[in-house]
Every structure is written in C-alpha cells, then in structure tokens.
Amino acid sequence: MTGQAADRAPIRSIVILGGGTAGWMTAAALSKALQANGIEIRLVESDAIGTIGVGEATIPTIHWFNQLIGLNEAEFMAATKATYKLGIEFQGWQGDGHAYFHPFGTYGGPGDGATFPHRLTRAWLGGLDASPEDYSLTTQLARQRRFIQPANDSRSLLSTLGYAYHFDAGLYAAFLRQQAEARGVRRHEGKVTEIEQDGETGFIRSIATDKGDRLTGDLFIDCSGLRGLLIEDRLKAGFEDWSHWLPCDGAWAAPTPADAAPVPYTRAIAHEAGWRWRIPLQHRMGNGYVFSSRFQSPEAARETLLGAIGEPSAEPRLIRFTPGRRKRAWVHNVVAIGLSSGFLEPLESTSIHLIQTGIGKLLSLFPRAGCDPLLAEQYNRVFAREMEDVRDFLVLHYHFTAGRSEPMWQHCQSTAMPETLAYRIAQFKASGRIMLTNEDLFRDASWFAVMTGQGIRARDYAPVLDAMPDAENLRHLEAVRAAVRQSSERIPPIA
C-alpha cells in the first residue's frame, strides 16, 4: 500500500517499549479500549533493567483511569497494599514548626468551592483569625484518621470530599499486567539491541532484542524511562530543562516498617537542600529525600534521609533526573508516555497522573497507520501546556519559602518565576481570583491551599460578595465550620 491508501490504513499492531507502571498502565488501557478493533499489542521489557518504582502516591484523577480499565477498588487496594490518601501535609516549608495541608476536596459547603476562598479572604481582611483547615471536611478527616466515600448528592457536605491512594507501584504494575495479558497483550522479555527506522519517513519499523525477537509495529509507545530510547536516543525529540526553577535533581528512596496506624495523607517535609516524603502503605512506609546536588552531595543527602528515618528495611536507592519535558512527546509513529516524556519531581504526586493523561490524549487522538503529523502536533501542544501547568504549581512551593534561609531555598526565593505563574500570583494578590482554564489540573482548592499555606494572601475579594453584609458572611463561615466539625465526628475512624 502506498500514498493516500497507506495513510488511511488502520493501526494493526502496537509495540510498547518498557514495562513498569507506565508500560503496564498503557498496555492495560489500550487493550481495554481497543479490544474490539483487533489490534495486536505487545510489550517488551527486561527483568535485568530496574524501574524507578517509587511513585507510590497519586491524586484523585487515578479514579478515571481505574474506571477506564474496569478495576474493582477493593481488589485493587488488596493487590497493591494500598491506603487512602486525602491530601498532602507540607511540614517546614515556611520554617521549622510550620505545617499546612493541601486537601483533595473543596473548601466550604456543597457547591461553594469556587466562592469560598473569597468568603474567607473577606473575613481575614476584616480581622478574623481562622485557619482554612477548619472549613475543609477532607482536611479534618485526614487529621483525625477518618474516611468515608464521597457522596454523589451535590447537596451533601460529603460531596466536598476527594481522595486518592498510596500504593506499591511495583504491585500495581503486576496487577495491571494480569489485566492486560488477560485481554491478549503479549509480553516479550529482553533488552533492545537494534532499532530499524524507515529511511524515507523516519518511522520506527521494528525493534530487535537480545533474546532473538524482532517486533514490527505500526505504532510504538516509548515507556523506556528517563533515557527515552526511541523518542530521544533515536528520534532526537529534544529536551526542555527546567532545573533553573526546580533545582532538585536526585532522590534517595528507602522503605521502613509500616506504621501501626498509618495516616491517610502523604507528608512532604522540607530539609536543608530539598524535601523528604513519607508515604504509608499497608505493608511498609515509603521514604525518600529529594535533593539538589548543587547544594548537597549525594552522600550527605543519603545521611540526611537515614538520620530522619533510622534503620531502613532495604538499602537506599539513588535516582538521578533532570526536571523538564521533551520538546515533542509524539514524533512520527512514536509516542512517549511516562518518564520518557519528561519528569518534574514527586512533590505533588503527579507522575502517575501524567502517565494516564498521556494515555487519554493518545486514545482521543488515536491515529491511522500514516500517523497524520497534525495529530502529533495537537498532542504535543496539549502535552506542553499540561507539563507547564504542573511545573508552575511545583515552582509555587519552592519560590515562596520565606521561612527558610538555607542556600538552596534562598536560590529558589531569588529566582524569577515563570511568567505564567507570576501572572497567576499577581491576579490572586490583587483580586483574590484564581485564574484557571478548563484544562488546568489543579483547581481552586489546590491553588488556594498552597498559596495561603506558603504565605500568600489576597488584598481583595470578588465584589459580588458585597451584597452580603459582613455579619452574614461571618455567620455563613461559622455555620460551615460547625457543619465540618459535626460531620467529621460522625464519620468512623479508619480500621
């Protein structure tokens, strides 16, 4: 087939290079979504090549993916040793002894999510001394180790709840592999030794492994990790380095025994040259220290982690990375998903989210065998916008750390913000408005939680609230606080 006929031919075979979380999430989703199309899906991975495997915390968008592939929550949680996650507590980001909470639910009462920050800002400007945590049912449940499923009834205070999971990424990949293989995905063991590329179109035609397999395909998904074996090593997609905004470029990870009563949230604890995570699972505690090698040596960073957690139950592992993104995540007939498309850092648990949105974009723009470059262009535009959105949210944490004076934090405070973030902060300070688009991942409650937690306060609020007298606004806030307190007391503790 040649010319237009070849361009219109359907995709018949997909090759996924790399396993781990990204590879098996992709395999599970594509096999579920495309099973009626008769497309052959094969995955190549090597047991001799390790995976990063520390992505143990997620955000609420994980529900979309689990529903897409038809996972049962109870079975998934049992198989992956998962615990509930109601948000993230940031300790020490404004100095030792300071902490604030980023909840996954909304603030205020039902249907009040976008307006509530303006209500509280108005009260603050009037002299009220109150914490945002008092008006977040999700935060109160997290603090009290309680949990209940959100309500579908938009009139219920329980509809303001949001949650995600902590889970073992290796067990999650194994669980998804079972799902994918049950739907016909074939796994090939081996390391890639040869890549065949069409000299005219630039398309990847086949890959060969050290086990003697040669796999041809119409579409290749690069899940080969930070190296980007296809998208970068072969196709030279280019990389946009964001380390001037996000200075951390390494992480030590080590497990410790599980807590007897794990809390339903992730902890992100600021240190001299980075921050430390604590992620509670059923069978262990996940620990790690994300650090900047410009301000602390890997050896000293390792000692920082061990000094904080004590004796680990396995030898600490060092992970090195450069924060940033591929300039193009889709080139010719190769789509990079997961770490091969870029990596920021795990501060807001977005790595697994970015895998699933890569999959979602691929399904919505799924090509024919000719891989129309206009589809790739749209994918790359949306991908770039999404990565920049997440980048800005992470930079918000680093830049506004007035309570820390160590060299790395002074560097972050003095480095100019991305223009997109500076504009959003200026708008919030001036008017209390959080300028979002429909495509933004983090919504009003997330931006409000982190901005106020990092010490940013608005000088004004939406004037539509002026129709309500001050006293009525204060009564409304008190009613919400009382409802949150009473509701949280009725919800049972986590068993």
Short mmCIF file of C-alpha atoms in Angstrom, two decimals:
data_model
loop_
_atom_site.label_atom_id
_atom_site.label_comp_id
_atom_site.label_asym_id
_atom_site.label_seq_id
_atom_site.Cartn_x
_atom_site.Cartn_y
_atom_site.Cartn_z
CA MET A 1 0.00 0.00 0.00
CA THR A 2 1.31 3.46 -0.86
CA GLY A 3 0.21 7.09 -0.81
CA GLN A 4 -3.22 8.02 0.49
CA ALA A 5 -4.33 4.40 0.84
CA ALA A 6 -1.46 3.71 3.23
CA ASP A 7 -2.22 6.86 5.21
CA ARG A 8 -5.84 5.72 5.71
CA ALA A 9 -4.92 2.16 6.68
CA PRO A 10 -5.81 1.32 10.27
CA ILE A 11 -3.28 0.60 13.00
CA ARG A 12 -2.86 -3.16 13.19
CA SER A 13 -0.06 -3.56 15.72
CA ILE A 14 1.27 -1.60 18.69
CA VAL A 15 4.62 -2.19 20.39
CA ILE A 16 5.17 -0.83 23.91
CA LEU A 17 8.82 -0.50 24.86
CA GLY A 18 9.23 -0.78 28.60
CA GLY A 19 7.18 -2.20 31.46
CA GLY A 20 6.91 -0.74 34.92
CA THR A 21 4.00 1.47 35.85
CA ALA A 22 3.92 3.42 32.57
CA GLY A 23 4.21 0.39 30.30
CA TRP A 24 1.61 -1.73 32.00
CA MET A 25 -0.81 1.17 32.52
CA THR A 26 -0.56 1.79 28.78
CA ALA A 27 -0.98 -1.88 27.94
CA ALA A 28 -3.99 -2.27 30.24
CA ALA A 29 -5.72 0.85 28.92
CA LEU A 30 -5.09 0.26 25.23
CA SER A 31 -6.09 -3.40 25.43
CA LYS A 32 -9.34 -2.41 27.14
CA ALA A 33 -10.17 0.49 24.82
CA LEU A 34 -9.07 -1.16 21.56
CA GLN A 35 -10.01 -4.80 22.16
CA ALA A 36 -12.87 -4.59 19.65
CA ASN A 37 -10.52 -3.27 16.94
CA GLY A 38 -8.46 -6.44 16.62
CA ILE A 39 -5.17 -4.59 17.23
CA GLU A 40 -2.19 -6.68 18.30
CA ILE A 41 -0.44 -5.22 21.38
CA ARG A 42 2.98 -6.42 22.51
CA LEU A 43 5.18 -5.17 25.33
CA VAL A 44 8.95 -5.55 25.56
CA GLU A 45 10.71 -5.32 28.92
CA SER A 46 13.73 -6.79 30.62
CA ASP A 47 13.85 -8.11 34.17
CA ALA A 48 17.50 -7.04 34.17
CA ILE A 49 16.55 -3.36 33.83
CA GLY A 50 15.20 -1.84 37.02
CA THR A 51 12.30 0.61 37.21
CA ILE A 52 12.12 3.81 39.24
CA GLY A 53 9.27 2.28 41.21
CA VAL A 54 8.82 4.96 43.90
CA GLY A 55 5.64 6.52 42.51
CA GLU A 56 3.53 5.36 45.41
CA ALA A 57 1.27 8.40 45.84
CA THR A 58 -1.49 9.53 43.48
CA ILE A 59 -4.05 12.29 43.05
CA PRO A 60 -7.83 11.87 42.58
CA THR A 61 -7.62 11.59 38.79
CA ILE A 62 -6.49 7.99 39.36
CA HIS A 63 -10.18 7.11 39.66
CA TRP A 64 -10.70 7.94 35.98
CA PHE A 65 -8.01 5.52 34.94
CA ASN A 66 -9.11 2.70 37.24
CA GLN A 67 -12.66 3.07 35.95
CA LEU A 68 -11.45 3.14 32.34
CA ILE A 69 -9.85 -0.27 32.68
CA GLY A 70 -12.57 -1.66 34.91
CA LEU A 71 -10.73 -2.15 38.21
CA ASN A 72 -12.63 -3.13 41.35
CA GLU A 73 -11.46 -0.82 44.15
CA ALA A 74 -11.35 -3.44 46.90
CA GLU A 75 -9.44 -5.92 44.72
CA PHE A 76 -7.06 -3.21 43.54
CA MET A 77 -6.33 -1.99 47.08
CA ALA A 78 -5.72 -5.51 48.36
CA ALA A 79 -3.43 -6.39 45.45
CA THR A 80 -1.34 -3.21 45.68
CA LYS A 81 -1.27 -2.86 49.51
CA ALA A 82 -2.97 0.49 49.06
CA THR A 83 -4.11 3.03 51.64
CA TYR A 84 -6.38 6.03 51.24
CA LYS A 85 -4.88 9.45 50.56
CA LEU A 86 -6.86 12.59 51.41
CA GLY A 87 -4.13 15.08 50.60
CA ILE A 88 -0.59 16.20 51.40
CA GLU A 89 0.80 17.81 54.55
CA PHE A 90 3.69 20.21 53.97
CA GLN A 91 5.93 20.47 57.00
CA GLY A 92 8.63 23.12 57.40
CA TRP A 93 8.15 24.89 54.06
CA GLN A 94 7.71 28.17 55.92
CA GLY A 95 10.28 27.30 58.56
CA ASP A 96 10.62 24.62 61.19
CA GLY A 97 7.44 24.07 63.17
CA HIS A 98 5.15 25.33 60.40
CA ALA A 99 2.77 23.00 58.55
CA TYR A 100 -0.18 23.28 56.22
CA PHE A 101 -2.44 20.84 54.40
CA HIS A 102 -3.33 20.54 50.70
CA PRO A 103 -6.68 18.67 50.71
CA PHE A 104 -8.09 16.77 47.75
CA GLY A 105 -11.60 18.02 48.45
CA THR A 106 -13.05 21.50 48.22
CA TYR A 107 -13.39 24.12 50.95
CA GLY A 108 -16.71 25.24 52.34
CA GLY A 109 -20.13 23.73 51.93
CA PRO A 110 -21.70 21.94 48.97
CA GLY A 111 -21.43 23.93 45.74
CA ASP A 112 -19.37 26.66 47.40
CA GLY A 113 -15.93 25.58 46.18
CA ALA A 114 -15.05 28.50 43.88
CA THR A 115 -16.69 31.18 46.05
CA PHE A 116 -15.48 30.07 49.46
CA PRO A 117 -11.89 31.40 49.18
CA HIS A 118 -13.41 34.84 48.58
CA ARG A 119 -15.62 34.48 51.66
CA LEU A 120 -12.65 33.60 53.83
CA THR A 121 -10.46 36.32 52.32
CA ARG A 122 -13.14 38.90 53.09
CA ALA A 123 -13.27 37.70 56.69
CA TRP A 124 -9.48 37.74 57.00
CA LEU A 125 -9.37 41.30 55.70
CA GLY A 126 -11.96 42.15 58.35
CA GLY A 127 -9.77 40.76 61.13
CA LEU A 128 -11.00 37.15 61.51
CA ASP A 129 -8.27 34.81 62.75
CA ALA A 130 -9.19 31.41 61.29
CA SER A 131 -7.41 28.56 59.55
CA PRO A 132 -8.60 27.28 56.15
CA GLU A 133 -8.39 23.79 57.63
CA ASP A 134 -11.46 24.47 59.78
CA TYR A 135 -13.57 24.74 56.62
CA SER A 136 -12.34 21.60 54.85
CA LEU A 137 -14.05 18.33 55.70
CA THR A 138 -11.33 16.45 53.78
CA THR A 139 -8.61 18.03 55.95
CA GLN A 140 -10.43 17.32 59.19
CA LEU A 141 -10.91 13.66 58.26
CA ALA A 142 -7.23 13.39 57.36
CA ARG A 143 -6.16 14.90 60.68
CA GLN A 144 -8.44 12.55 62.61
CA ARG A 145 -7.59 9.40 60.59
CA ARG A 146 -11.18 9.03 59.38
CA PHE A 147 -12.52 8.12 55.96
CA ILE A 148 -15.80 7.79 54.07
CA GLN A 149 -16.60 7.64 50.39
CA PRO A 150 -17.68 10.97 48.85
CA ALA A 151 -21.40 11.39 48.28
CA ASN A 152 -22.89 11.79 44.82
CA ASP A 153 -25.62 14.06 46.22
CA SER A 154 -24.40 17.59 45.47
CA ARG A 155 -26.40 18.88 48.47
CA SER A 156 -24.43 16.79 50.94
CA LEU A 157 -21.30 18.04 52.72
CA LEU A 158 -19.82 14.64 51.85
CA SER A 159 -19.82 15.75 48.19
CA THR A 160 -16.92 18.10 49.06
CA LEU A 161 -14.63 15.15 49.78
CA GLY A 162 -11.90 13.95 47.46
CA TYR A 163 -9.37 11.16 47.78
CA ALA A 164 -6.71 9.14 46.02
CA TYR A 165 -4.40 6.31 47.06
CA HIS A 166 -0.94 5.38 48.21
CA PHE A 167 0.10 2.07 46.67
CA ASP A 168 3.10 -0.05 45.81
CA ALA A 169 3.96 0.88 42.23
CA GLY A 170 5.59 -2.49 41.55
CA LEU A 171 2.50 -4.36 42.73
CA TYR A 172 0.30 -2.00 40.70
CA ALA A 173 2.30 -2.78 37.54
CA ALA A 174 1.99 -6.53 38.25
CA PHE A 175 -1.76 -6.17 38.82
CA LEU A 176 -2.18 -4.28 35.55
CA ARG A 177 -0.06 -6.84 33.73
CA GLN A 178 -2.56 -9.53 34.73
CA GLN A 179 -5.39 -7.38 33.38
CA ALA A 180 -3.57 -6.66 30.13
CA GLU A 181 -2.42 -10.20 29.45
CA ALA A 182 -5.93 -11.48 30.11
CA ARG A 183 -7.03 -9.24 27.22
CA GLY A 184 -4.39 -10.56 24.85
CA VAL A 185 -1.33 -8.37 25.41
CA ARG A 186 1.85 -10.39 24.83
CA ARG A 187 4.97 -9.71 26.86
CA HIS A 188 8.46 -10.23 25.38
CA GLU A 189 11.43 -10.48 27.71
CA GLY A 190 14.64 -8.88 26.52
CA LYS A 191 16.79 -5.80 26.03
CA VAL A 192 16.62 -3.83 22.80
CA THR A 193 19.71 -4.40 20.65
CA GLU A 194 18.59 -2.94 17.32
CA ILE A 195 16.11 -0.34 16.09
CA GLU A 196 15.04 -0.31 12.44
CA GLN A 197 13.95 3.08 11.09
CA ASP A 198 12.43 3.85 7.71
CA GLY A 199 14.93 5.97 5.81
CA GLU A 200 12.23 7.90 3.97
CA THR A 201 9.53 8.57 6.59
CA GLY A 202 11.60 8.35 9.76
CA PHE A 203 9.06 5.91 11.21
CA ILE A 204 10.26 3.15 13.53
CA ARG A 205 9.59 -0.13 11.78
CA SER A 206 10.87 -2.73 14.23
CA ILE A 207 12.95 -3.37 17.31
CA ALA A 208 15.09 -6.44 17.99
CA THR A 209 16.03 -7.88 21.38
CA ASP A 210 18.91 -9.86 22.79
CA LYS A 211 16.55 -12.85 23.00
CA GLY A 212 16.27 -13.01 19.22
CA ASP A 213 12.82 -11.41 18.90
CA ARG A 214 12.12 -8.86 16.19
CA LEU A 215 8.89 -6.93 16.73
CA THR A 216 7.39 -4.88 13.91
CA GLY A 217 4.67 -2.33 14.58
CA ASP A 218 2.59 0.47 13.15
CA LEU A 219 2.70 2.47 16.40
CA PHE A 220 5.39 2.42 19.10
CA ILE A 221 4.87 3.63 22.66
CA ASP A 222 8.10 4.61 24.39
CA CYS A 223 7.87 3.76 28.10
CA SER A 224 11.61 3.19 28.43
CA GLY A 225 12.08 5.64 31.29
CA LEU A 226 14.24 8.71 31.65
CA ARG A 227 16.54 7.70 28.79
CA GLY A 228 13.80 7.75 26.15
CA LEU A 229 15.34 5.05 23.98
CA LEU A 230 13.09 5.71 20.99
CA ILE A 231 11.84 9.28 21.44
CA GLU A 232 15.23 10.78 22.31
CA ASP A 233 18.10 8.40 21.58
CA ARG A 234 16.77 7.61 18.11
CA LEU A 235 14.33 10.40 17.14
CA LYS A 236 16.05 13.34 18.89
CA ALA A 237 12.84 14.92 20.20
CA GLY A 238 14.80 17.43 22.30
CA PHE A 239 14.53 18.29 25.97
CA GLU A 240 13.48 21.48 27.76
CA ASP A 241 15.45 21.77 31.01
CA TRP A 242 13.56 23.38 33.92
CA SER A 243 16.21 22.90 36.61
CA HIS A 244 16.65 26.69 36.99
CA TRP A 245 13.15 26.70 38.52
CA LEU A 246 13.13 23.22 40.05
CA PRO A 247 16.64 22.64 41.46
CA CYS A 248 16.23 19.12 42.81
CA ASP A 249 17.87 16.53 40.57
CA GLY A 250 18.20 13.44 42.72
CA ALA A 251 16.37 11.34 45.28
CA TRP A 252 17.26 8.65 47.76
CA ALA A 253 14.47 6.15 48.44
CA ALA A 254 14.28 3.56 51.22
CA PRO A 255 11.47 1.68 52.98
CA THR A 256 10.91 1.28 56.71
CA PRO A 257 8.38 -0.93 58.54
CA ALA A 258 4.74 0.09 58.28
CA ASP A 259 3.17 2.34 60.89
CA ALA A 260 0.68 0.62 63.16
CA ALA A 261 -1.86 3.35 62.43
CA PRO A 262 -0.99 4.93 59.06
CA VAL A 263 -2.31 8.42 58.38
CA PRO A 264 -4.42 8.93 55.24
CA TYR A 265 -2.12 11.50 53.67
CA THR A 266 1.37 12.00 52.27
CA ARG A 267 3.89 14.08 54.20
CA ALA A 268 6.36 16.38 52.41
CA ILE A 269 8.94 17.64 54.91
CA ALA A 270 11.34 20.43 53.94
CA HIS A 271 15.06 19.91 54.64
CA GLU A 272 18.34 21.71 54.01
CA ALA A 273 18.57 21.06 50.27
CA GLY A 274 15.22 19.58 49.34
CA TRP A 275 12.38 17.70 50.96
CA ARG A 276 11.53 14.29 52.35
CA TRP A 277 8.46 12.18 51.64
CA ARG A 278 6.64 9.73 53.89
CA ILE A 279 4.07 7.54 52.16
CA PRO A 280 2.17 4.99 54.29
CA LEU A 281 1.31 1.64 52.70
CA GLN A 282 -0.28 -1.41 54.27
CA HIS A 283 3.00 -3.35 54.39
CA ARG A 284 5.66 -0.65 54.68
CA MET A 285 6.41 3.04 54.89
CA GLY A 286 7.79 4.59 51.72
CA ASN A 287 10.51 7.16 52.46
CA GLY A 288 12.59 9.35 50.23
CA TYR A 289 14.65 12.51 50.15
CA VAL A 290 14.52 14.68 47.02
CA PHE A 291 17.59 16.94 46.92
CA SER A 292 19.62 19.33 44.79
CA SER A 293 23.15 18.14 44.07
CA ARG A 294 24.19 21.78 43.57
CA PHE A 295 23.63 22.36 47.27
CA GLN A 296 24.20 18.96 48.87
CA SER A 297 26.29 15.98 47.83
CA PRO A 298 24.56 12.65 47.24
CA GLU A 299 26.48 11.18 50.18
CA ALA A 300 25.30 13.94 52.52
CA ALA A 301 21.76 13.61 51.18
CA ARG A 302 21.81 9.90 51.96
CA GLU A 303 22.84 10.66 55.53
CA THR A 304 20.04 13.24 55.79
CA LEU A 305 17.50 10.57 54.87
CA LEU A 306 18.93 7.91 57.17
CA GLY A 307 19.20 10.39 60.02
CA ALA A 308 15.49 11.11 59.70
CA ILE A 309 14.11 7.58 59.23
CA GLY A 310 16.56 5.39 61.18
CA GLU A 311 17.42 1.90 60.03
CA PRO A 312 15.74 1.15 56.66
CA SER A 313 14.42 -2.30 55.81
CA ALA A 314 16.25 -2.23 52.44
CA GLU A 315 19.34 -0.47 51.11
CA PRO A 316 18.60 3.11 49.95
CA ARG A 317 18.47 3.59 46.17
CA LEU A 318 19.70 6.70 44.38
CA ILE A 319 17.65 8.11 41.50
CA ARG A 320 19.06 10.87 39.30
CA PHE A 321 16.94 13.03 37.00
CA THR A 322 16.78 16.38 35.23
CA PRO A 323 13.47 18.20 35.70
CA GLY A 324 11.86 19.16 32.41
CA ARG A 325 9.99 17.78 29.42
CA ARG A 326 10.57 16.51 25.91
CA LYS A 327 10.06 19.26 23.37
CA ARG A 328 7.98 16.72 21.43
CA ALA A 329 6.39 13.69 23.07
CA TRP A 330 4.98 12.37 19.76
CA VAL A 331 7.36 12.12 16.80
CA HIS A 332 6.44 10.18 13.62
CA ASN A 333 4.92 6.92 14.87
CA VAL A 334 6.41 7.05 18.40
CA VAL A 335 4.55 8.40 21.44
CA ALA A 336 6.45 8.81 24.71
CA ILE A 337 4.46 8.14 27.88
CA GLY A 338 5.71 8.38 31.45
CA LEU A 339 9.30 9.27 32.33
CA SER A 340 10.38 9.06 28.70
CA SER A 341 8.24 12.16 28.01
CA GLY A 342 9.72 14.14 30.88
CA PHE A 343 9.88 14.30 34.65
CA LEU A 344 9.36 17.09 37.13
CA GLU A 345 9.52 15.59 40.62
CA PRO A 346 7.14 13.80 43.02
CA LEU A 347 6.22 16.79 45.21
CA GLU A 348 2.54 16.83 44.21
CA SER A 349 2.28 13.16 43.18
CA THR A 350 1.68 13.92 39.51
CA SER A 351 3.85 11.27 37.82
CA ILE A 352 1.15 8.60 37.55
CA HIS A 353 -1.39 11.26 36.58
CA LEU A 354 0.83 12.32 33.67
CA ILE A 355 1.04 8.71 32.52
CA GLN A 356 -2.73 8.37 32.40
CA THR A 357 -3.30 11.72 30.70
CA GLY A 358 -0.73 10.71 28.09
CA ILE A 359 -2.79 7.58 27.52
CA GLY A 360 -6.01 9.60 27.43
CA LYS A 361 -4.62 12.02 24.85
CA LEU A 362 -3.40 9.13 22.72
CA LEU A 363 -6.83 7.49 22.76
CA SER A 364 -8.59 10.75 21.85
CA LEU A 365 -6.11 11.39 19.01
CA PHE A 366 -5.59 7.75 18.03
CA PRO A 367 -4.12 7.72 14.51
CA ARG A 368 -4.31 5.64 11.41
CA ALA A 369 -1.17 3.88 10.24
CA GLY A 370 0.02 7.03 8.48
CA CYS A 371 0.17 8.91 11.81
CA ASP A 372 -1.00 12.27 10.50
CA PRO A 373 1.52 14.83 11.82
CA LEU A 374 -1.35 17.18 12.70
CA LEU A 375 -2.42 14.69 15.39
CA ALA A 376 1.11 14.67 16.79
CA GLU A 377 1.13 18.46 16.73
CA GLN A 378 -2.06 18.64 18.77
CA TYR A 379 -0.78 16.02 21.21
CA ASN A 380 2.46 17.94 21.69
CA ARG A 381 0.68 21.26 22.19
CA VAL A 382 -1.63 19.85 24.88
CA PHE A 383 1.24 17.91 26.46
CA ALA A 384 3.39 21.06 26.71
CA ARG A 385 0.55 23.06 28.26
CA GLU A 386 -0.12 20.34 30.82
CA MET A 387 3.51 20.00 31.84
CA GLU A 388 3.86 23.77 32.20
CA ASP A 389 0.74 23.84 34.38
CA VAL A 390 2.20 21.22 36.73
CA ARG A 391 5.61 22.94 36.64
CA ASP A 392 4.10 26.24 37.76
CA PHE A 393 2.27 24.58 40.65
CA LEU A 394 5.52 22.98 41.84
CA VAL A 395 7.51 26.20 41.47
CA LEU A 396 4.89 27.90 43.67
CA HIS A 397 6.05 25.70 46.56
CA TYR A 398 9.74 26.41 46.06
CA HIS A 399 9.64 30.13 45.38
CA PHE A 400 7.51 31.20 48.35
CA THR A 401 9.52 29.76 51.24
CA ALA A 402 10.09 32.87 53.33
CA GLY A 403 10.72 30.84 56.46
CA ARG A 404 13.80 29.02 55.14
CA SER A 405 17.27 30.57 54.86
CA GLU A 406 19.45 27.68 53.61
CA PRO A 407 21.33 28.36 50.34
CA MET A 408 19.07 26.21 48.17
CA TRP A 409 15.94 27.87 49.47
CA GLN A 410 17.48 31.33 49.09
CA HIS A 411 18.23 30.40 45.48
CA CYS A 412 14.59 29.38 44.92
CA GLN A 413 13.31 32.58 46.53
CA SER A 414 15.51 34.79 44.34
CA THR A 415 14.97 33.02 41.01
CA ALA A 416 12.35 34.72 38.82
CA MET A 417 9.14 32.72 38.45
CA PRO A 418 7.81 31.58 35.07
CA GLU A 419 5.74 34.40 33.60
CA THR A 420 2.62 32.25 33.66
CA LEU A 421 2.98 31.68 37.41
CA ALA A 422 3.86 35.31 38.13
CA TYR A 423 0.68 36.41 36.33
CA ARG A 424 -1.48 33.99 38.30
CA ILE A 425 0.02 35.11 41.62
CA ALA A 426 -0.41 38.79 40.71
CA GLN A 427 -4.08 38.19 39.88
CA PHE A 428 -4.68 36.39 43.17
CA LYS A 429 -2.94 39.03 45.27
CA ALA A 430 -4.85 41.85 43.60
CA SER A 431 -8.34 40.37 43.47
CA GLY A 432 -8.45 37.02 45.23
CA ARG A 433 -9.22 35.38 41.89
CA ILE A 434 -7.53 32.12 40.87
CA MET A 435 -7.27 32.28 37.10
CA LEU A 436 -7.88 28.79 35.75
CA THR A 437 -8.78 27.26 32.42
CA ASN A 438 -10.83 24.10 31.95
CA GLU A 439 -7.62 22.23 31.15
CA ASP A 440 -5.79 23.08 34.39
CA LEU A 441 -5.12 20.01 36.52
CA PHE A 442 -5.10 21.73 39.91
CA ARG A 443 -8.33 23.53 40.73
CA ASP A 444 -9.33 26.40 43.06
CA ALA A 445 -8.98 24.50 46.33
CA SER A 446 -5.48 23.25 45.49
CA TRP A 447 -4.15 26.66 44.48
CA PHE A 448 -5.82 28.31 47.46
CA ALA A 449 -4.41 25.73 49.89
CA VAL A 450 -0.84 26.05 48.66
CA MET A 451 -0.83 29.81 48.11
CA THR A 452 -2.20 30.52 51.58
CA GLY A 453 -0.02 27.80 53.10
CA GLN A 454 3.04 29.42 51.54
CA GLY A 455 2.08 32.79 53.00
CA ILE A 456 0.40 34.46 50.01
CA ARG A 457 -2.71 36.46 50.90
CA ALA A 458 -5.11 38.34 48.64
CA ARG A 459 -5.69 42.07 49.09
CA ASP A 460 -9.27 41.91 47.83
CA TYR A 461 -12.14 39.53 47.08
CA ALA A 462 -14.87 39.22 44.44
CA PRO A 463 -17.12 42.31 44.80
CA VAL A 464 -20.27 40.26 44.15
CA LEU A 465 -19.99 39.29 47.84
CA ASP A 466 -20.58 42.91 48.86
CA ALA A 467 -24.31 42.27 48.54
CA MET A 468 -23.95 40.19 51.73
CA PRO A 469 -23.37 42.12 54.99
CA ASP A 470 -20.17 41.32 56.87
CA ALA A 471 -22.09 39.80 59.74
CA GLU A 472 -23.95 37.44 57.42
CA ASN A 473 -20.67 36.36 55.80
CA LEU A 474 -19.24 35.58 59.25
CA ARG A 475 -22.38 33.61 60.17
CA HIS A 476 -22.03 31.61 56.97
CA LEU A 477 -18.40 30.78 57.79
CA GLU A 478 -19.29 29.74 61.32
CA ALA A 479 -22.09 27.52 60.04
CA VAL A 480 -19.66 25.80 57.66
CA ARG A 481 -17.10 25.32 60.42
CA ALA A 482 -19.73 23.82 62.72
CA ALA A 483 -21.03 21.51 59.99
CA VAL A 484 -17.50 20.32 59.19
CA ARG A 485 -16.79 19.61 62.86
CA GLN A 486 -20.07 17.78 63.46
CA SER A 487 -19.83 15.75 60.26
CA SER A 488 -16.24 14.68 60.92
CA GLU A 489 -17.18 13.47 64.41
CA ARG A 490 -19.86 11.19 62.93
CA ILE A 491 -17.53 9.54 60.39
CA PRO A 492 -15.78 6.41 61.69
CA PRO A 493 -12.00 6.12 62.11
CA ILE A 494 -10.05 4.07 59.60
CA ALA A 495 -9.91 0.47 60.78
#
